[in-house]
Short mmCIF file of N, CA and C in Angstrom, two decimals:
data_model
loop_
_atom_site.label_atom_id
_atom_site.label_comp_id
_atom_site.label_asym_id
_atom_site.label_seq_id
_atom_site.Cartn_x
_atom_site.Cartn_y
_atom_site.Cartn_z
N MET H 8 102.05 -128.71 -159.00
CA MET H 8 102.88 -129.39 -158.02
C MET H 8 103.50 -128.39 -157.05
N GLU H 9 104.02 -127.27 -157.58
CA GLU H 9 104.65 -126.26 -156.72
C GLU H 9 103.63 -125.60 -155.81
N ARG H 10 102.40 -125.47 -156.31
CA ARG H 10 101.36 -124.84 -155.50
C ARG H 10 101.06 -125.69 -154.26
N ARG H 11 101.04 -127.02 -154.43
CA ARG H 11 100.81 -127.91 -153.29
C ARG H 11 101.93 -127.81 -152.28
N ALA H 12 103.15 -127.74 -152.76
CA ALA H 12 104.29 -127.62 -151.86
C ALA H 12 104.24 -126.30 -151.08
N ILE H 13 103.87 -125.23 -151.75
CA ILE H 13 103.80 -123.93 -151.09
C ILE H 13 102.68 -123.94 -150.04
N LEU H 14 101.52 -124.51 -150.40
CA LEU H 14 100.42 -124.59 -149.43
C LEU H 14 100.80 -125.46 -148.24
N GLY H 15 101.51 -126.55 -148.48
CA GLY H 15 101.96 -127.42 -147.39
C GLY H 15 102.92 -126.71 -146.48
N LEU H 16 103.87 -125.97 -147.05
CA LEU H 16 104.82 -125.21 -146.24
C LEU H 16 104.12 -124.11 -145.45
N ALA H 17 103.12 -123.48 -146.06
CA ALA H 17 102.37 -122.44 -145.36
C ALA H 17 101.63 -123.02 -144.16
N ALA H 18 101.05 -124.21 -144.35
CA ALA H 18 100.34 -124.84 -143.24
C ALA H 18 101.29 -125.22 -142.11
N ILE H 19 102.46 -125.73 -142.46
CA ILE H 19 103.45 -126.09 -141.45
C ILE H 19 103.96 -124.85 -140.71
N ALA H 20 104.20 -123.77 -141.45
CA ALA H 20 104.67 -122.54 -140.82
C ALA H 20 103.62 -121.96 -139.89
N THR H 21 102.36 -122.02 -140.29
CA THR H 21 101.28 -121.52 -139.44
C THR H 21 101.16 -122.34 -138.16
N ALA H 22 101.26 -123.67 -138.29
CA ALA H 22 101.18 -124.53 -137.12
C ALA H 22 102.36 -124.31 -136.18
N ALA H 23 103.55 -124.12 -136.75
CA ALA H 23 104.74 -123.89 -135.92
C ALA H 23 104.65 -122.56 -135.20
N ALA H 24 104.08 -121.56 -135.85
CA ALA H 24 103.95 -120.25 -135.22
C ALA H 24 102.90 -120.26 -134.12
N ALA H 25 101.86 -121.07 -134.27
CA ALA H 25 100.79 -121.10 -133.29
C ALA H 25 101.18 -121.91 -132.05
N THR H 26 102.06 -122.88 -132.17
CA THR H 26 102.43 -123.75 -131.06
C THR H 26 103.09 -122.99 -129.91
N PRO H 27 104.11 -122.14 -130.12
CA PRO H 27 104.69 -121.42 -128.98
C PRO H 27 103.71 -120.46 -128.33
N ALA H 28 102.81 -119.86 -129.12
CA ALA H 28 101.85 -118.93 -128.54
C ALA H 28 100.89 -119.66 -127.62
N ALA H 29 100.47 -120.84 -128.01
CA ALA H 29 99.56 -121.60 -127.16
C ALA H 29 100.26 -122.09 -125.91
N ALA H 30 101.53 -122.44 -126.02
CA ALA H 30 102.26 -122.94 -124.86
C ALA H 30 102.58 -121.82 -123.87
N SER H 31 102.76 -120.58 -124.37
CA SER H 31 103.14 -119.50 -123.49
C SER H 31 101.95 -118.82 -122.82
N SER H 32 100.71 -119.13 -123.26
CA SER H 32 99.55 -118.52 -122.60
C SER H 32 99.41 -119.16 -121.23
N GLY H 33 99.66 -118.39 -120.18
CA GLY H 33 99.73 -118.95 -118.83
C GLY H 33 98.42 -118.92 -118.08
N GLY H 34 97.34 -119.41 -118.66
CA GLY H 34 96.06 -119.42 -117.99
C GLY H 34 95.89 -120.60 -117.07
N GLY H 35 96.81 -121.55 -117.09
CA GLY H 35 96.68 -122.71 -116.24
C GLY H 35 95.87 -123.82 -116.89
N GLY H 36 95.34 -123.57 -118.08
CA GLY H 36 94.53 -124.58 -118.76
C GLY H 36 95.36 -125.74 -119.26
N SER H 37 96.62 -125.51 -119.58
CA SER H 37 97.44 -126.58 -120.14
C SER H 37 97.76 -127.64 -119.09
N SER H 38 97.92 -127.25 -117.82
CA SER H 38 98.23 -128.24 -116.80
C SER H 38 97.01 -129.09 -116.47
N SER H 39 95.81 -128.49 -116.45
CA SER H 39 94.62 -129.29 -116.18
C SER H 39 94.28 -130.16 -117.37
N GLN H 40 94.58 -129.68 -118.57
CA GLN H 40 94.30 -130.48 -119.76
C GLN H 40 95.21 -131.71 -119.80
N ALA H 41 96.42 -131.59 -119.32
CA ALA H 41 97.34 -132.72 -119.31
C ALA H 41 96.92 -133.77 -118.28
N SER H 42 96.21 -133.39 -117.24
CA SER H 42 95.82 -134.34 -116.21
C SER H 42 94.45 -134.95 -116.48
N TYR H 43 93.75 -134.50 -117.50
CA TYR H 43 92.40 -134.96 -117.79
C TYR H 43 92.41 -136.03 -118.88
N LEU H 44 91.67 -137.11 -118.65
CA LEU H 44 91.49 -138.16 -119.65
C LEU H 44 90.01 -138.32 -119.91
N GLY H 45 89.57 -137.96 -121.10
CA GLY H 45 88.17 -138.14 -121.47
C GLY H 45 87.94 -139.55 -121.97
N LEU H 46 86.84 -140.14 -121.56
CA LEU H 46 86.48 -141.49 -121.98
C LEU H 46 85.22 -141.43 -122.85
N PRO H 47 85.01 -142.45 -123.68
CA PRO H 47 83.80 -142.46 -124.50
C PRO H 47 82.52 -142.48 -123.65
N THR H 48 81.44 -142.01 -124.24
CA THR H 48 80.16 -141.95 -123.56
C THR H 48 79.71 -143.36 -123.16
N VAL H 49 79.18 -143.48 -121.95
CA VAL H 49 78.69 -144.75 -121.43
C VAL H 49 77.16 -144.72 -121.48
N THR H 50 76.55 -145.83 -121.89
CA THR H 50 75.10 -145.88 -122.03
C THR H 50 74.50 -147.04 -121.24
N GLY H 51 73.23 -146.89 -120.92
CA GLY H 51 72.46 -147.94 -120.26
C GLY H 51 71.02 -147.88 -120.73
N ASN H 52 70.31 -148.99 -120.72
CA ASN H 52 68.92 -149.06 -121.16
C ASN H 52 67.98 -148.73 -120.02
N VAL H 53 66.96 -147.92 -120.32
CA VAL H 53 65.93 -147.54 -119.34
C VAL H 53 64.56 -147.83 -119.94
N ARG H 54 63.56 -147.92 -119.06
CA ARG H 54 62.17 -148.03 -119.51
C ARG H 54 61.57 -146.63 -119.56
N ARG H 55 60.91 -146.33 -120.66
CA ARG H 55 60.24 -145.04 -120.81
C ARG H 55 58.81 -145.16 -120.31
N PRO H 56 58.13 -144.03 -120.06
CA PRO H 56 56.77 -144.09 -119.52
C PRO H 56 55.79 -144.93 -120.35
N GLY H 57 55.95 -144.99 -121.65
CA GLY H 57 55.05 -145.77 -122.48
C GLY H 57 55.37 -147.25 -122.50
N GLY H 58 56.43 -147.66 -121.84
CA GLY H 58 56.83 -149.05 -121.81
C GLY H 58 57.92 -149.39 -122.80
N SER H 59 58.24 -148.47 -123.71
CA SER H 59 59.31 -148.73 -124.67
C SER H 59 60.67 -148.50 -124.01
N LEU H 60 61.70 -148.92 -124.73
CA LEU H 60 63.06 -148.76 -124.20
C LEU H 60 63.61 -147.39 -124.53
N GLY H 61 64.40 -146.86 -123.62
CA GLY H 61 65.12 -145.62 -123.82
C GLY H 61 66.58 -145.82 -123.48
N VAL H 62 67.35 -144.75 -123.56
CA VAL H 62 68.79 -144.83 -123.31
C VAL H 62 69.20 -143.74 -122.34
N MET H 63 70.01 -144.10 -121.36
CA MET H 63 70.64 -143.14 -120.47
C MET H 63 72.11 -143.04 -120.87
N THR H 64 72.56 -141.84 -121.20
CA THR H 64 73.95 -141.64 -121.58
C THR H 64 74.65 -140.78 -120.55
N VAL H 65 75.91 -141.12 -120.29
CA VAL H 65 76.71 -140.39 -119.30
C VAL H 65 78.07 -140.11 -119.92
N GLU H 66 78.46 -138.84 -119.94
CA GLU H 66 79.80 -138.44 -120.39
C GLU H 66 80.72 -138.47 -119.19
N ILE H 67 81.86 -139.17 -119.33
CA ILE H 67 82.75 -139.39 -118.20
C ILE H 67 84.18 -139.00 -118.56
N GLY H 68 84.88 -138.44 -117.59
CA GLY H 68 86.30 -138.16 -117.70
C GLY H 68 86.96 -138.38 -116.34
N VAL H 69 88.28 -138.51 -116.35
CA VAL H 69 89.02 -138.73 -115.11
C VAL H 69 90.13 -137.68 -115.03
N ASP H 70 90.19 -136.98 -113.91
CA ASP H 70 91.23 -135.98 -113.66
C ASP H 70 92.22 -136.57 -112.67
N THR H 71 93.49 -136.65 -113.08
CA THR H 71 94.52 -137.26 -112.24
C THR H 71 95.75 -136.35 -112.20
N PRO H 72 95.95 -135.58 -111.14
CA PRO H 72 97.11 -134.69 -111.06
C PRO H 72 98.44 -135.44 -110.93
N ASP H 73 98.44 -136.60 -110.29
CA ASP H 73 99.66 -137.38 -110.09
C ASP H 73 100.07 -138.05 -111.41
N ALA H 74 101.30 -137.79 -111.86
CA ALA H 74 101.77 -138.29 -113.15
C ALA H 74 101.84 -139.81 -113.20
N ALA H 75 102.30 -140.44 -112.13
CA ALA H 75 102.40 -141.90 -112.12
C ALA H 75 101.02 -142.54 -112.16
N LEU H 76 100.08 -141.99 -111.40
CA LEU H 76 98.72 -142.52 -111.41
C LEU H 76 98.03 -142.22 -112.74
N ARG H 77 98.37 -141.08 -113.35
CA ARG H 77 97.79 -140.72 -114.65
C ARG H 77 98.17 -141.74 -115.71
N ALA H 78 99.42 -142.20 -115.70
CA ALA H 78 99.84 -143.22 -116.65
C ALA H 78 99.09 -144.52 -116.39
N ARG H 79 98.88 -144.84 -115.13
CA ARG H 79 98.14 -146.05 -114.81
C ARG H 79 96.68 -145.95 -115.20
N VAL H 80 96.10 -144.75 -115.08
CA VAL H 80 94.71 -144.53 -115.51
C VAL H 80 94.60 -144.72 -117.02
N ALA H 81 95.56 -144.18 -117.76
CA ALA H 81 95.53 -144.34 -119.22
C ALA H 81 95.65 -145.80 -119.62
N GLN H 82 96.48 -146.55 -118.92
CA GLN H 82 96.62 -147.98 -119.22
C GLN H 82 95.38 -148.76 -118.81
N SER H 83 94.69 -148.31 -117.79
CA SER H 83 93.51 -149.01 -117.28
C SER H 83 92.20 -148.51 -117.89
N ALA H 84 92.27 -147.72 -118.94
CA ALA H 84 91.06 -147.16 -119.55
C ALA H 84 90.04 -148.22 -119.94
N PRO H 85 90.43 -149.35 -120.55
CA PRO H 85 89.40 -150.37 -120.85
C PRO H 85 88.71 -150.93 -119.61
N ARG H 86 89.46 -151.15 -118.55
CA ARG H 86 88.87 -151.64 -117.30
C ARG H 86 87.95 -150.60 -116.68
N LEU H 87 88.36 -149.33 -116.75
CA LEU H 87 87.51 -148.26 -116.24
C LEU H 87 86.21 -148.17 -117.02
N ARG H 88 86.29 -148.23 -118.36
CA ARG H 88 85.08 -148.18 -119.18
C ARG H 88 84.13 -149.33 -118.85
N ALA H 89 84.69 -150.52 -118.65
CA ALA H 89 83.85 -151.68 -118.30
C ALA H 89 83.17 -151.48 -116.94
N ALA H 90 83.91 -150.97 -115.97
CA ALA H 90 83.33 -150.73 -114.64
C ALA H 90 82.26 -149.64 -114.71
N TYR H 91 82.52 -148.59 -115.48
CA TYR H 91 81.54 -147.52 -115.63
C TYR H 91 80.29 -148.02 -116.34
N ALA H 92 80.46 -148.84 -117.36
CA ALA H 92 79.30 -149.38 -118.09
C ALA H 92 78.43 -150.21 -117.16
N GLN H 93 79.05 -150.98 -116.29
CA GLN H 93 78.30 -151.80 -115.34
C GLN H 93 77.51 -150.92 -114.36
N VAL H 94 78.13 -149.89 -113.85
CA VAL H 94 77.46 -148.99 -112.89
C VAL H 94 76.31 -148.26 -113.57
N VAL H 95 76.54 -147.75 -114.77
CA VAL H 95 75.48 -147.00 -115.48
C VAL H 95 74.33 -147.93 -115.83
N GLN H 96 74.63 -149.14 -116.28
CA GLN H 96 73.56 -150.08 -116.62
C GLN H 96 72.73 -150.45 -115.39
N GLN H 97 73.39 -150.65 -114.25
CA GLN H 97 72.66 -150.96 -113.02
C GLN H 97 71.80 -149.78 -112.57
N SER H 98 72.32 -148.57 -112.69
CA SER H 98 71.55 -147.38 -112.31
C SER H 98 70.37 -147.18 -113.25
N ALA H 99 70.58 -147.44 -114.52
CA ALA H 99 69.50 -147.29 -115.50
C ALA H 99 68.42 -148.35 -115.31
N ALA H 100 68.81 -149.54 -114.89
CA ALA H 100 67.86 -150.64 -114.73
C ALA H 100 66.87 -150.38 -113.58
N VAL H 101 67.30 -149.69 -112.54
CA VAL H 101 66.41 -149.43 -111.39
C VAL H 101 65.69 -148.08 -111.50
N LEU H 102 65.95 -147.35 -112.57
CA LEU H 102 65.31 -146.04 -112.77
C LEU H 102 63.84 -146.24 -113.15
N LEU H 103 62.95 -145.60 -112.42
CA LEU H 103 61.52 -145.70 -112.71
C LEU H 103 61.19 -144.94 -114.00
N PRO H 104 60.23 -145.41 -114.77
CA PRO H 104 59.86 -144.73 -116.02
C PRO H 104 59.45 -143.27 -115.76
N GLY H 105 60.07 -142.36 -116.47
CA GLY H 105 59.76 -140.94 -116.34
C GLY H 105 60.46 -140.23 -115.21
N ALA H 106 61.18 -140.95 -114.36
CA ALA H 106 61.87 -140.33 -113.22
C ALA H 106 63.28 -139.89 -113.64
N PRO H 107 63.75 -138.78 -113.09
CA PRO H 107 65.12 -138.36 -113.40
C PRO H 107 66.13 -139.23 -112.64
N PRO H 108 67.33 -139.39 -113.20
CA PRO H 108 68.35 -140.18 -112.50
C PRO H 108 68.88 -139.44 -111.28
N ASP H 109 69.29 -140.18 -110.28
CA ASP H 109 69.90 -139.62 -109.07
C ASP H 109 71.39 -139.40 -109.36
N ILE H 110 71.74 -138.19 -109.74
CA ILE H 110 73.09 -137.87 -110.20
C ILE H 110 74.11 -138.03 -109.06
N GLU H 111 73.77 -137.58 -107.87
CA GLU H 111 74.72 -137.67 -106.75
C GLU H 111 75.06 -139.12 -106.42
N ARG H 112 74.06 -139.97 -106.44
CA ARG H 112 74.32 -141.39 -106.19
C ARG H 112 75.13 -142.00 -107.32
N LEU H 113 74.81 -141.63 -108.55
CA LEU H 113 75.54 -142.14 -109.71
C LEU H 113 77.01 -141.74 -109.65
N VAL H 114 77.28 -140.48 -109.31
CA VAL H 114 78.67 -140.01 -109.20
C VAL H 114 79.41 -140.76 -108.10
N ALA H 115 78.76 -140.96 -106.97
CA ALA H 115 79.40 -141.69 -105.87
C ALA H 115 79.73 -143.13 -106.28
N GLN H 116 78.81 -143.79 -106.98
CA GLN H 116 79.06 -145.16 -107.43
C GLN H 116 80.17 -145.21 -108.47
N LEU H 117 80.20 -144.22 -109.38
CA LEU H 117 81.25 -144.19 -110.40
C LEU H 117 82.61 -143.89 -109.77
N GLN H 118 82.66 -143.02 -108.76
CA GLN H 118 83.92 -142.74 -108.07
C GLN H 118 84.41 -143.97 -107.33
N THR H 119 83.49 -144.71 -106.71
CA THR H 119 83.86 -145.96 -106.04
C THR H 119 84.42 -146.95 -107.04
N ALA H 120 83.81 -147.04 -108.21
CA ALA H 120 84.32 -147.94 -109.26
C ALA H 120 85.71 -147.50 -109.71
N THR H 121 85.94 -146.19 -109.81
CA THR H 121 87.26 -145.68 -110.19
C THR H 121 88.30 -146.08 -109.16
N ASN H 122 88.00 -145.87 -107.89
CA ASN H 122 88.95 -146.22 -106.82
C ASN H 122 89.21 -147.72 -106.78
N THR H 123 88.18 -148.52 -107.03
CA THR H 123 88.34 -149.97 -107.01
C THR H 123 89.25 -150.44 -108.15
N VAL H 124 89.01 -149.92 -109.35
CA VAL H 124 89.83 -150.33 -110.50
C VAL H 124 91.27 -149.87 -110.33
N MET H 125 91.46 -148.65 -109.83
CA MET H 125 92.81 -148.11 -109.69
C MET H 125 93.53 -148.66 -108.46
N GLY H 126 92.81 -149.20 -107.52
CA GLY H 126 93.43 -149.76 -106.33
C GLY H 126 93.69 -148.76 -105.24
N ARG H 127 93.46 -147.50 -105.50
CA ARG H 127 93.63 -146.45 -104.49
C ARG H 127 92.94 -145.19 -104.95
N ALA H 128 92.77 -144.25 -104.04
CA ALA H 128 92.16 -142.97 -104.38
C ALA H 128 93.21 -142.08 -105.06
N GLY H 129 92.77 -141.03 -105.70
CA GLY H 129 93.69 -140.10 -106.34
C GLY H 129 93.24 -139.69 -107.73
N ALA H 130 92.47 -140.54 -108.38
CA ALA H 130 91.89 -140.21 -109.68
C ALA H 130 90.47 -139.72 -109.43
N ARG H 131 90.20 -138.48 -109.80
CA ARG H 131 88.89 -137.89 -109.53
C ARG H 131 88.00 -138.01 -110.76
N LEU H 132 86.83 -138.59 -110.57
CA LEU H 132 85.86 -138.77 -111.64
C LEU H 132 85.16 -137.46 -111.93
N LEU H 133 84.99 -137.15 -113.20
CA LEU H 133 84.24 -135.97 -113.63
C LEU H 133 83.18 -136.42 -114.61
N ILE H 134 81.95 -135.94 -114.44
CA ILE H 134 80.93 -136.27 -115.41
C ILE H 134 80.51 -135.00 -116.13
N GLY H 135 80.10 -135.18 -117.38
CA GLY H 135 79.62 -134.06 -118.17
C GLY H 135 78.11 -134.04 -118.16
N THR H 136 77.52 -134.63 -119.17
CA THR H 136 76.08 -134.65 -119.33
C THR H 136 75.52 -136.02 -118.97
N VAL H 137 74.43 -136.03 -118.22
CA VAL H 137 73.67 -137.25 -117.99
C VAL H 137 72.31 -137.01 -118.63
N MET H 138 71.98 -137.83 -119.63
CA MET H 138 70.78 -137.61 -120.40
C MET H 138 70.00 -138.90 -120.53
N VAL H 139 68.69 -138.82 -120.32
CA VAL H 139 67.81 -139.97 -120.51
C VAL H 139 66.87 -139.61 -121.65
N VAL H 140 66.91 -140.44 -122.68
CA VAL H 140 66.07 -140.20 -123.87
C VAL H 140 65.23 -141.41 -124.13
#
C-alpha cells in the first residue's frame, strides 16, 4: 500500500516539475497550439481502377487566432464536421478511378464551408494528409 502511495506521489511531483518547464519554453509553440483545433479524420467513398470501392481520407484542423471566434469554432465542431464530410464526399464522388485528388480545389471548398458555417472569415482551415486507398 505504501509503495503505491510513494509511486503516486512521485508521478505527481514529476508532472508538477515538468509543467513550469514546458510553459516557460518560449518557442511560440504554445500560442499556436492554443489556437488550433484538430478534428477527426473525414472520409469519402471513391471508385478504384478495378471498379471496387476505395476510401479518401482527409485530416482536418482549424486555426483560429481570435479567442472569441475560437470558442465559437469549438462549439460549432459538429456542424463543421458535417460540412467537411459533405465536401469530401462530393469531391470523392467525382474523382476518376486512379486519378489523384485536386488538393487545391478541395482546400478551397473546405475553407468556403468553414466560412459558411462560422458566418464570417477568420478561422483558417488546415489539412494534414489526403490519402486515397
